[in-house]
PDB file of C-alpha atoms in Angstrom:
ATOM      1  CA  MET A   1      72.191 112.209  86.563  1.00 67.00           C
ATOM      2  CA  ASP A   2      71.551 111.843  90.250  1.00 86.00           C
ATOM      3  CA  TRP A   3      74.581 113.577  91.851  1.00 85.00           C
ATOM      4  CA  ASP A   4      73.678 112.193  95.270  1.00 84.00           C
ATOM      5  CA  THR A   5      73.876 108.640  94.076  1.00 87.00           C
ATOM      6  CA  VAL A   6      77.153 109.448  92.240  1.00 88.00           C
ATOM      7  CA  ALA A   7      78.781 111.016  95.206  1.00 88.00           C
ATOM      8  CA  TYR A   8      77.833 108.046  97.348  1.00 89.00           C
ATOM      9  CA  GLU A   9      79.088 105.466  94.932  1.00 88.00           C
ATOM     10  CA  ALA A  10      82.255 107.321  94.026  1.00 89.00           C
ATOM     11  CA  ALA A  11      83.193 108.413  97.385  1.00 91.00           C
ATOM     12  CA  PRO A  12      86.935 107.624  98.159  1.00 91.00           C
ATOM     13  CA  VAL A  13      85.878 106.179 101.676  1.00 94.00           C
ATOM     14  CA  GLY A  14      83.593 103.134 102.724  1.00 96.00           C
ATOM     15  CA  ILE A  15      79.997 104.359 103.596  1.00 97.00           C
ATOM     16  CA  VAL A  16      77.514 101.909 105.369  1.00 97.00           C
ATOM     17  CA  MET A  17      73.998 102.389 106.594  1.00 97.00           C
ATOM     18  CA  THR A  18      73.159 100.079 109.624  1.00 97.00           C
ATOM     19  CA  GLU A  19      70.129  99.265 111.659  1.00 97.00           C
ATOM     20  CA  HIS A  20      70.836  97.573 114.940  1.00 97.00           C
ATOM     21  CA  ARG A  21      74.361  96.635 113.550  1.00 96.00           C
ATOM     22  CA  VAL A  22      73.170  94.860 110.407  1.00 98.00           C
ATOM     23  CA  ILE A  23      74.237  96.176 107.023  1.00 98.00           C
ATOM     24  CA  ARG A  24      71.209  97.639 105.191  1.00 97.00           C
ATOM     25  CA  ALA A  25      73.282  99.500 102.443  1.00 96.00           C
ATOM     26  CA  CYS A  26      76.943 100.123 101.534  1.00 97.00           C
ATOM     27  CA  ASN A  27      78.769 101.825  98.698  1.00 96.00           C
ATOM     28  CA  ARG A  28      81.324 100.171  96.420  1.00 94.00           C
ATOM     29  CA  SER A  29      84.426 101.508  98.212  1.00 95.00           C
ATOM     30  CA  PHE A  30      83.310  99.815 101.442  1.00 96.00           C
ATOM     31  CA  ALA A  31      82.895  96.320  99.836  1.00 96.00           C
ATOM     32  CA  GLU A  32      85.961  96.524  97.960  1.00 94.00           C
ATOM     33  CA  MET A  33      88.128  97.640 100.935  1.00 92.00           C
ATOM     34  CA  LEU A  34      86.913  94.472 102.654  1.00 93.00           C
ATOM     35  CA  GLY A  35      87.180  92.163  99.646  1.00 93.00           C
ATOM     36  CA  TYR A  36      83.252  91.384  99.472  1.00 96.00           C
ATOM     37  CA  ASP A  37      80.767  91.714  96.775  1.00 95.00           C
ATOM     38  CA  ARG A  38      78.312  94.455  98.085  1.00 94.00           C
ATOM     39  CA  THR A  39      75.452  91.989  97.720  1.00 94.00           C
ATOM     40  CA  ASP A  40      77.104  89.635 100.232  1.00 96.00           C
ATOM     41  CA  LEU A  41      77.130  92.322 102.838  1.00 97.00           C
ATOM     42  CA  ILE A  42      73.695  93.584 102.666  1.00 97.00           C
ATOM     43  CA  GLY A  43      71.488  92.034 105.492  1.00 97.00           C
ATOM     44  CA  GLN A  44      74.693  90.683 107.269  1.00 97.00           C
ATOM     45  CA  SER A  45      75.402  91.407 110.712  1.00 97.00           C
ATOM     46  CA  PHE A  46      78.696  93.650 111.267  1.00 94.00           C
ATOM     47  CA  ARG A  47      79.825  90.414 113.387  1.00 95.00           C
ATOM     48  CA  LEU A  48      81.177  89.286 109.988  1.00 94.00           C
ATOM     49  CA  LEU A  49      83.967  91.954 110.239  1.00 93.00           C
ATOM     50  CA  TYR A  50      85.427  90.838 113.550  1.00 86.00           C
ATOM     51  CA  ASP A  51      87.268  87.930 114.455  1.00 80.00           C
ATOM     52  CA  THR A  52      85.418  86.917 117.705  1.00 81.00           C
ATOM     53  CA  ALA A  53      81.897  87.654 119.266  1.00 86.00           C
ATOM     54  CA  LYS A  54      83.686  89.260 122.260  1.00 82.00           C
ATOM     55  CA  GLU A  55      85.690  91.877 120.059  1.00 82.00           C
ATOM     56  CA  PHE A  56      82.277  92.492 118.231  1.00 87.00           C
ATOM     57  CA  GLU A  57      80.524  93.226 121.545  1.00 87.00           C
ATOM     58  CA  GLN A  58      83.504  95.220 123.150  1.00 83.00           C
ATOM     59  CA  VAL A  59      83.618  97.600 120.029  1.00 83.00           C
ATOM     60  CA  ARG A  60      79.927  98.211 120.352  1.00 88.00           C
ATOM     61  CA  ASP A  61      80.347  99.130 124.135  1.00 85.00           C
ATOM     62  CA  ILE A  62      83.293 101.519 123.682  1.00 84.00           C
ATOM     63  CA  GLY A  63      81.405 103.509 121.150  1.00 87.00           C
ATOM     64  CA  LEU A  64      77.923 103.466 122.632  1.00 90.00           C
ATOM     65  CA  ALA A  65      78.476 106.198 125.572  1.00 88.00           C
ATOM     66  CA  PRO A  66      79.906 108.745 122.894  1.00 91.00           C
ATOM     67  CA  LEU A  67      77.168 108.045 120.689  1.00 93.00           C
ATOM     68  CA  ARG A  68      74.441 108.575 123.399  1.00 93.00           C
ATOM     69  CA  LYS A  69      76.357 111.874 124.433  1.00 93.00           C
ATOM     70  CA  ASP A  70      77.197 113.385 121.082  1.00 94.00           C
ATOM     71  CA  ASN A  71      75.388 111.577 118.401  1.00 94.00           C
ATOM     72  CA  ALA A  72      78.715 110.651 116.949  1.00 94.00           C
ATOM     73  CA  TYR A  73      81.884 108.531 117.543  1.00 92.00           C
ATOM     74  CA  SER A  74      85.118 107.930 115.816  1.00 89.00           C
ATOM     75  CA  ASP A  75      88.137 105.765 116.279  1.00 84.00           C
ATOM     76  CA  GLU A  76      90.850 103.726 114.358  1.00 80.00           C
ATOM     77  CA  ARG A  77      90.420  99.930 114.222  1.00 81.00           C
ATOM     78  CA  MET A  78      91.361  96.632 112.585  1.00 79.00           C
ATOM     79  CA  MET A  79      88.658  95.310 110.429  1.00 84.00           C
ATOM     80  CA  ARG A  80      88.626  91.600 108.959  1.00 84.00           C
ATOM     81  CA  ARG A  81      88.528  91.180 105.340  1.00 87.00           C
ATOM     82  CA  ALA A  82      86.893  88.480 103.335  1.00 92.00           C
ATOM     83  CA  ASP A  83      90.190  86.659 102.784  1.00 87.00           C
ATOM     84  CA  GLY A  84      90.701  86.761 106.657  1.00 83.00           C
ATOM     85  CA  GLY A  85      93.553  89.480 106.472  1.00 79.00           C
ATOM     86  CA  GLN A  86      92.908  92.623 108.449  1.00 77.00           C
ATOM     87  CA  ILE A  87      92.818  96.329 107.521  1.00 80.00           C
ATOM     88  CA  TRP A  88      93.757  99.256 109.834  1.00 80.00           C
ATOM     89  CA  CYS A  89      91.011 101.948 109.236  1.00 85.00           C
ATOM     90  CA  ARG A  90      89.636 105.164 110.520  1.00 87.00           C
ATOM     91  CA  PHE A  91      86.094 104.784 111.518  1.00 90.00           C
ATOM     92  CA  ARG A  92      83.309 107.445 112.046  1.00 94.00           C
ATOM     93  CA  ALA A  93      79.681 106.969 113.016  1.00 96.00           C
ATOM     94  CA  GLN A  94      76.729 109.353 113.268  1.00 96.00           C
ATOM     95  CA  THR A  95      73.437 108.130 114.555  1.00 96.00           C
ATOM     96  CA  LEU A  96      70.044 108.971 113.227  1.00 96.00           C
ATOM     97  CA  THR A  97      68.267 107.817 116.208  1.00 95.00           C
ATOM     98  CA  PRO A  98      69.797 109.528 119.433  1.00 93.00           C
ATOM     99  CA  ALA A  99      67.137 107.866 121.683  1.00 93.00           C
ATOM    100  CA  ASP A 100      68.409 104.388 120.477  1.00 95.00           C
ATOM    101  CA  PRO A 101      71.919 105.090 118.991  1.00 96.00           C
ATOM    102  CA  LEU A 102      72.365 101.678 117.291  1.00 96.00           C
ATOM    103  CA  ALA A 103      68.956 101.656 115.715  1.00 97.00           C
ATOM    104  CA  ARG A 104      70.256 103.448 112.760  1.00 97.00           C
ATOM    105  CA  LEU A 105      73.775 104.596 111.880  1.00 96.00           C
ATOM    106  CA  VAL A 106      75.726 105.994 109.049  1.00 97.00           C
ATOM    107  CA  MET A 107      79.431 105.076 109.121  1.00 96.00           C
ATOM    108  CA  SER A 108      82.390 105.891 107.074  1.00 96.00           C
ATOM    109  CA  PHE A 109      85.584 103.716 106.926  1.00 94.00           C
ATOM    110  CA  ALA A 110      88.894 105.010 105.550  1.00 92.00           C
ATOM    111  CA  VAL A 111      91.799 102.651 105.242  1.00 87.00           C
ATOM    112  CA  ILE A 112      95.035 103.893 106.874  1.00 79.00           C
ATOM    113  CA  HIS A 113      97.230 100.884 106.493  1.00 60.00           C
ATOM    114  CA  ASP A 114      97.581 100.083 102.776  1.00 54.00           C
ATOM    115  CA  GLY A 115     100.717  97.932 102.905  1.00 53.00           C
ATOM    116  CA  PRO A 116     101.231  94.259 103.455  1.00 56.00           C
ATOM    117  CA  PRO A 117      98.677  92.697 105.650  1.00 59.00           C
ATOM    118  CA  VAL A 118      98.933  93.024 109.059  1.00 67.00           C
ATOM    119  CA  SER A 119      97.994  90.171 111.492  1.00 74.00           C
ATOM    120  CA  LEU A 120      97.105  90.985 114.982  1.00 79.00           C
ATOM    121  CA  SER A 121      95.556  88.824 117.613  1.00 82.00           C
ATOM    122  CA  PRO A 122      92.184  90.055 119.009  1.00 80.00           C
ATOM    123  CA  ARG A 123      93.953  91.084 122.150  1.00 87.00           C
ATOM    124  CA  GLU A 124      96.575  93.062 119.996  1.00 88.00           C
ATOM    125  CA  ARG A 125      93.806  94.600 118.101  1.00 82.00           C
ATOM    126  CA  GLN A 126      92.140  95.718 121.245  1.00 85.00           C
ATOM    127  CA  VAL A 127      95.413  97.270 122.673  1.00 90.00           C
ATOM    128  CA  VAL A 128      96.207  98.911 119.202  1.00 86.00           C
ATOM    129  CA  GLY A 129      92.513 100.199 118.917  1.00 82.00           C
ATOM    130  CA  GLY A 130      92.819 101.878 122.537  1.00 85.00           C
ATOM    131  CA  LEU A 131      96.215 103.282 121.643  1.00 86.00           C
ATOM    132  CA  GLY A 132      94.921 104.753 118.456  1.00 80.00           C
ATOM    133  CA  ARG A 133      92.252 106.492 120.510  1.00 78.00           C
ATOM    134  CA  GLY A 134      95.003 108.267 122.663  1.00 82.00           C
ATOM    135  CA  GLN A 135      94.226 106.083 125.619  1.00 85.00           C
ATOM    136  CA  THR A 136      96.921 104.932 128.188  1.00 90.00           C
ATOM    137  CA  SER A 137      97.561 101.551 129.272  1.00 91.00           C
ATOM    138  CA  LYS A 138      95.673 101.940 132.365  1.00 93.00           C
ATOM    139  CA  GLU A 139      92.665 103.371 130.439  1.00 90.00           C
ATOM    140  CA  ILE A 140      92.762 100.481 128.022  1.00 90.00           C
ATOM    141  CA  ALA A 141      92.931  97.879 130.824  1.00 92.00           C
ATOM    142  CA  ARG A 142      89.968  99.455 132.549  1.00 90.00           C
ATOM    143  CA  GLU A 143      88.009  99.571 129.412  1.00 86.00           C
ATOM    144  CA  LEU A 144      88.800  95.854 128.669  1.00 87.00           C
ATOM    145  CA  GLY A 145      88.588  94.441 132.166  1.00 90.00           C
ATOM    146  CA  LEU A 146      92.313  93.690 132.346  1.00 91.00           C
ATOM    147  CA  SER A 147      95.140  94.543 134.550  1.00 93.00           C
ATOM    148  CA  PRO A 148      97.308  97.355 133.343  1.00 93.00           C
ATOM    149  CA  ARG A 149     100.396  94.786 133.235  1.00 94.00           C
ATOM    150  CA  THR A 150      98.502  92.836 130.906  1.00 94.00           C
ATOM    151  CA  VAL A 151      98.070  95.702 128.566  1.00 93.00           C
ATOM    152  CA  GLU A 152     101.807  96.653 129.079  1.00 93.00           C
ATOM    153  CA  ASP A 153     102.725  93.130 128.244  1.00 93.00           C
ATOM    154  CA  VAL A 154     100.808  93.142 125.045  1.00 93.00           C
ATOM    155  CA  ARG A 155     102.131  96.518 123.960  1.00 92.00           C
ATOM    156  CA  ALA A 156     105.664  95.637 124.729  1.00 93.00           C
ATOM    157  CA  ARG A 157     105.383  92.508 122.587  1.00 92.00           C
ATOM    158  CA  LEU A 158     104.140  94.732 119.682  1.00 91.00           C
ATOM    159  CA  LEU A 159     106.791  97.130 120.050  1.00 89.00           C
ATOM    160  CA  LYS A 160     109.296  94.450 119.724  1.00 91.00           C
ATOM    161  CA  ARG A 161     107.509  92.784 117.080  1.00 89.00           C
ATOM    162  CA  PHE A 162     107.264  95.670 114.897  1.00 85.00           C
ATOM    163  CA  GLY A 163     110.883  97.186 115.772  1.00 87.00           C
ATOM    164  CA  VAL A 164     109.521 100.369 117.142  1.00 88.00           C
ATOM    165  CA  ARG A 165     110.355 102.336 120.402  1.00 90.00           C
ATOM    166  CA  ASN A 166     107.019 103.730 121.510  1.00 87.00           C
ATOM    167  CA  ALA A 167     103.334 103.697 120.820  1.00 86.00           C
ATOM    168  CA  ALA A 168     103.391 106.767 118.327  1.00 81.00           C
ATOM    169  CA  GLU A 169     105.993 104.852 116.292  1.00 82.00           C
ATOM    170  CA  LEU A 170     103.747 101.687 116.495  1.00 85.00           C
ATOM    171  CA  LEU A 171     100.807 103.495 115.093  1.00 79.00           C
ATOM    172  CA  ALA A 172     102.764 105.049 112.594  1.00 74.00           C
ATOM    173  CA  HIS A 173     104.146 101.743 111.493  1.00 75.00           C
ATOM    174  CA  LEU A 174     100.581 100.197 111.196  1.00 73.00           C
ATOM    175  CA  THR A 175      99.374 103.394 109.503  1.00 62.00           C
ATOM    176  CA  ILE A 176     101.814 103.589 106.421  1.00 50.00           C
ATOM    177  CA  GLY A 177     102.775 100.087 106.455  1.00 50.00           C
ATOM    178  CA  GLY A 178     106.356 100.618 107.729  1.00 47.00           C
TER     179      GLY A 178
END
């Protein structure tokens, strides 16, 4: 028995190997959490898992500096499932090619929201992603090229929509399916 293969396949988190943001290998957990057959993911761009090209590019831009600096990056983010629904997950990446961080990455994804599907707009996902990384509204605005007021408006709408009082409660709600 090849224990390495068993561990990879049976891991309770999704594991993915990419080259320049194209999926080259993934385990069963990754495919199942996103509602795909694994063979349908191999050779696909990670763009498939984001609602817009802009969101796909912004996610790259946010993680690139930490990958260059530390060879690793982690955050929490919304990913699009095959059925169009979204899942909130904890993401971790480790580059195998420090000189060109996106050339080869090993990534893991762990679902944090396992309740009813949460539907957020691309802008709401960006703001929630920033909050999940512990950023302030000003930091999120700077990262996204928005005004802090725009970020505050999105944040206020989310708080009202989910009936919570602050960002910590919002993240907890999304994490446990509140």
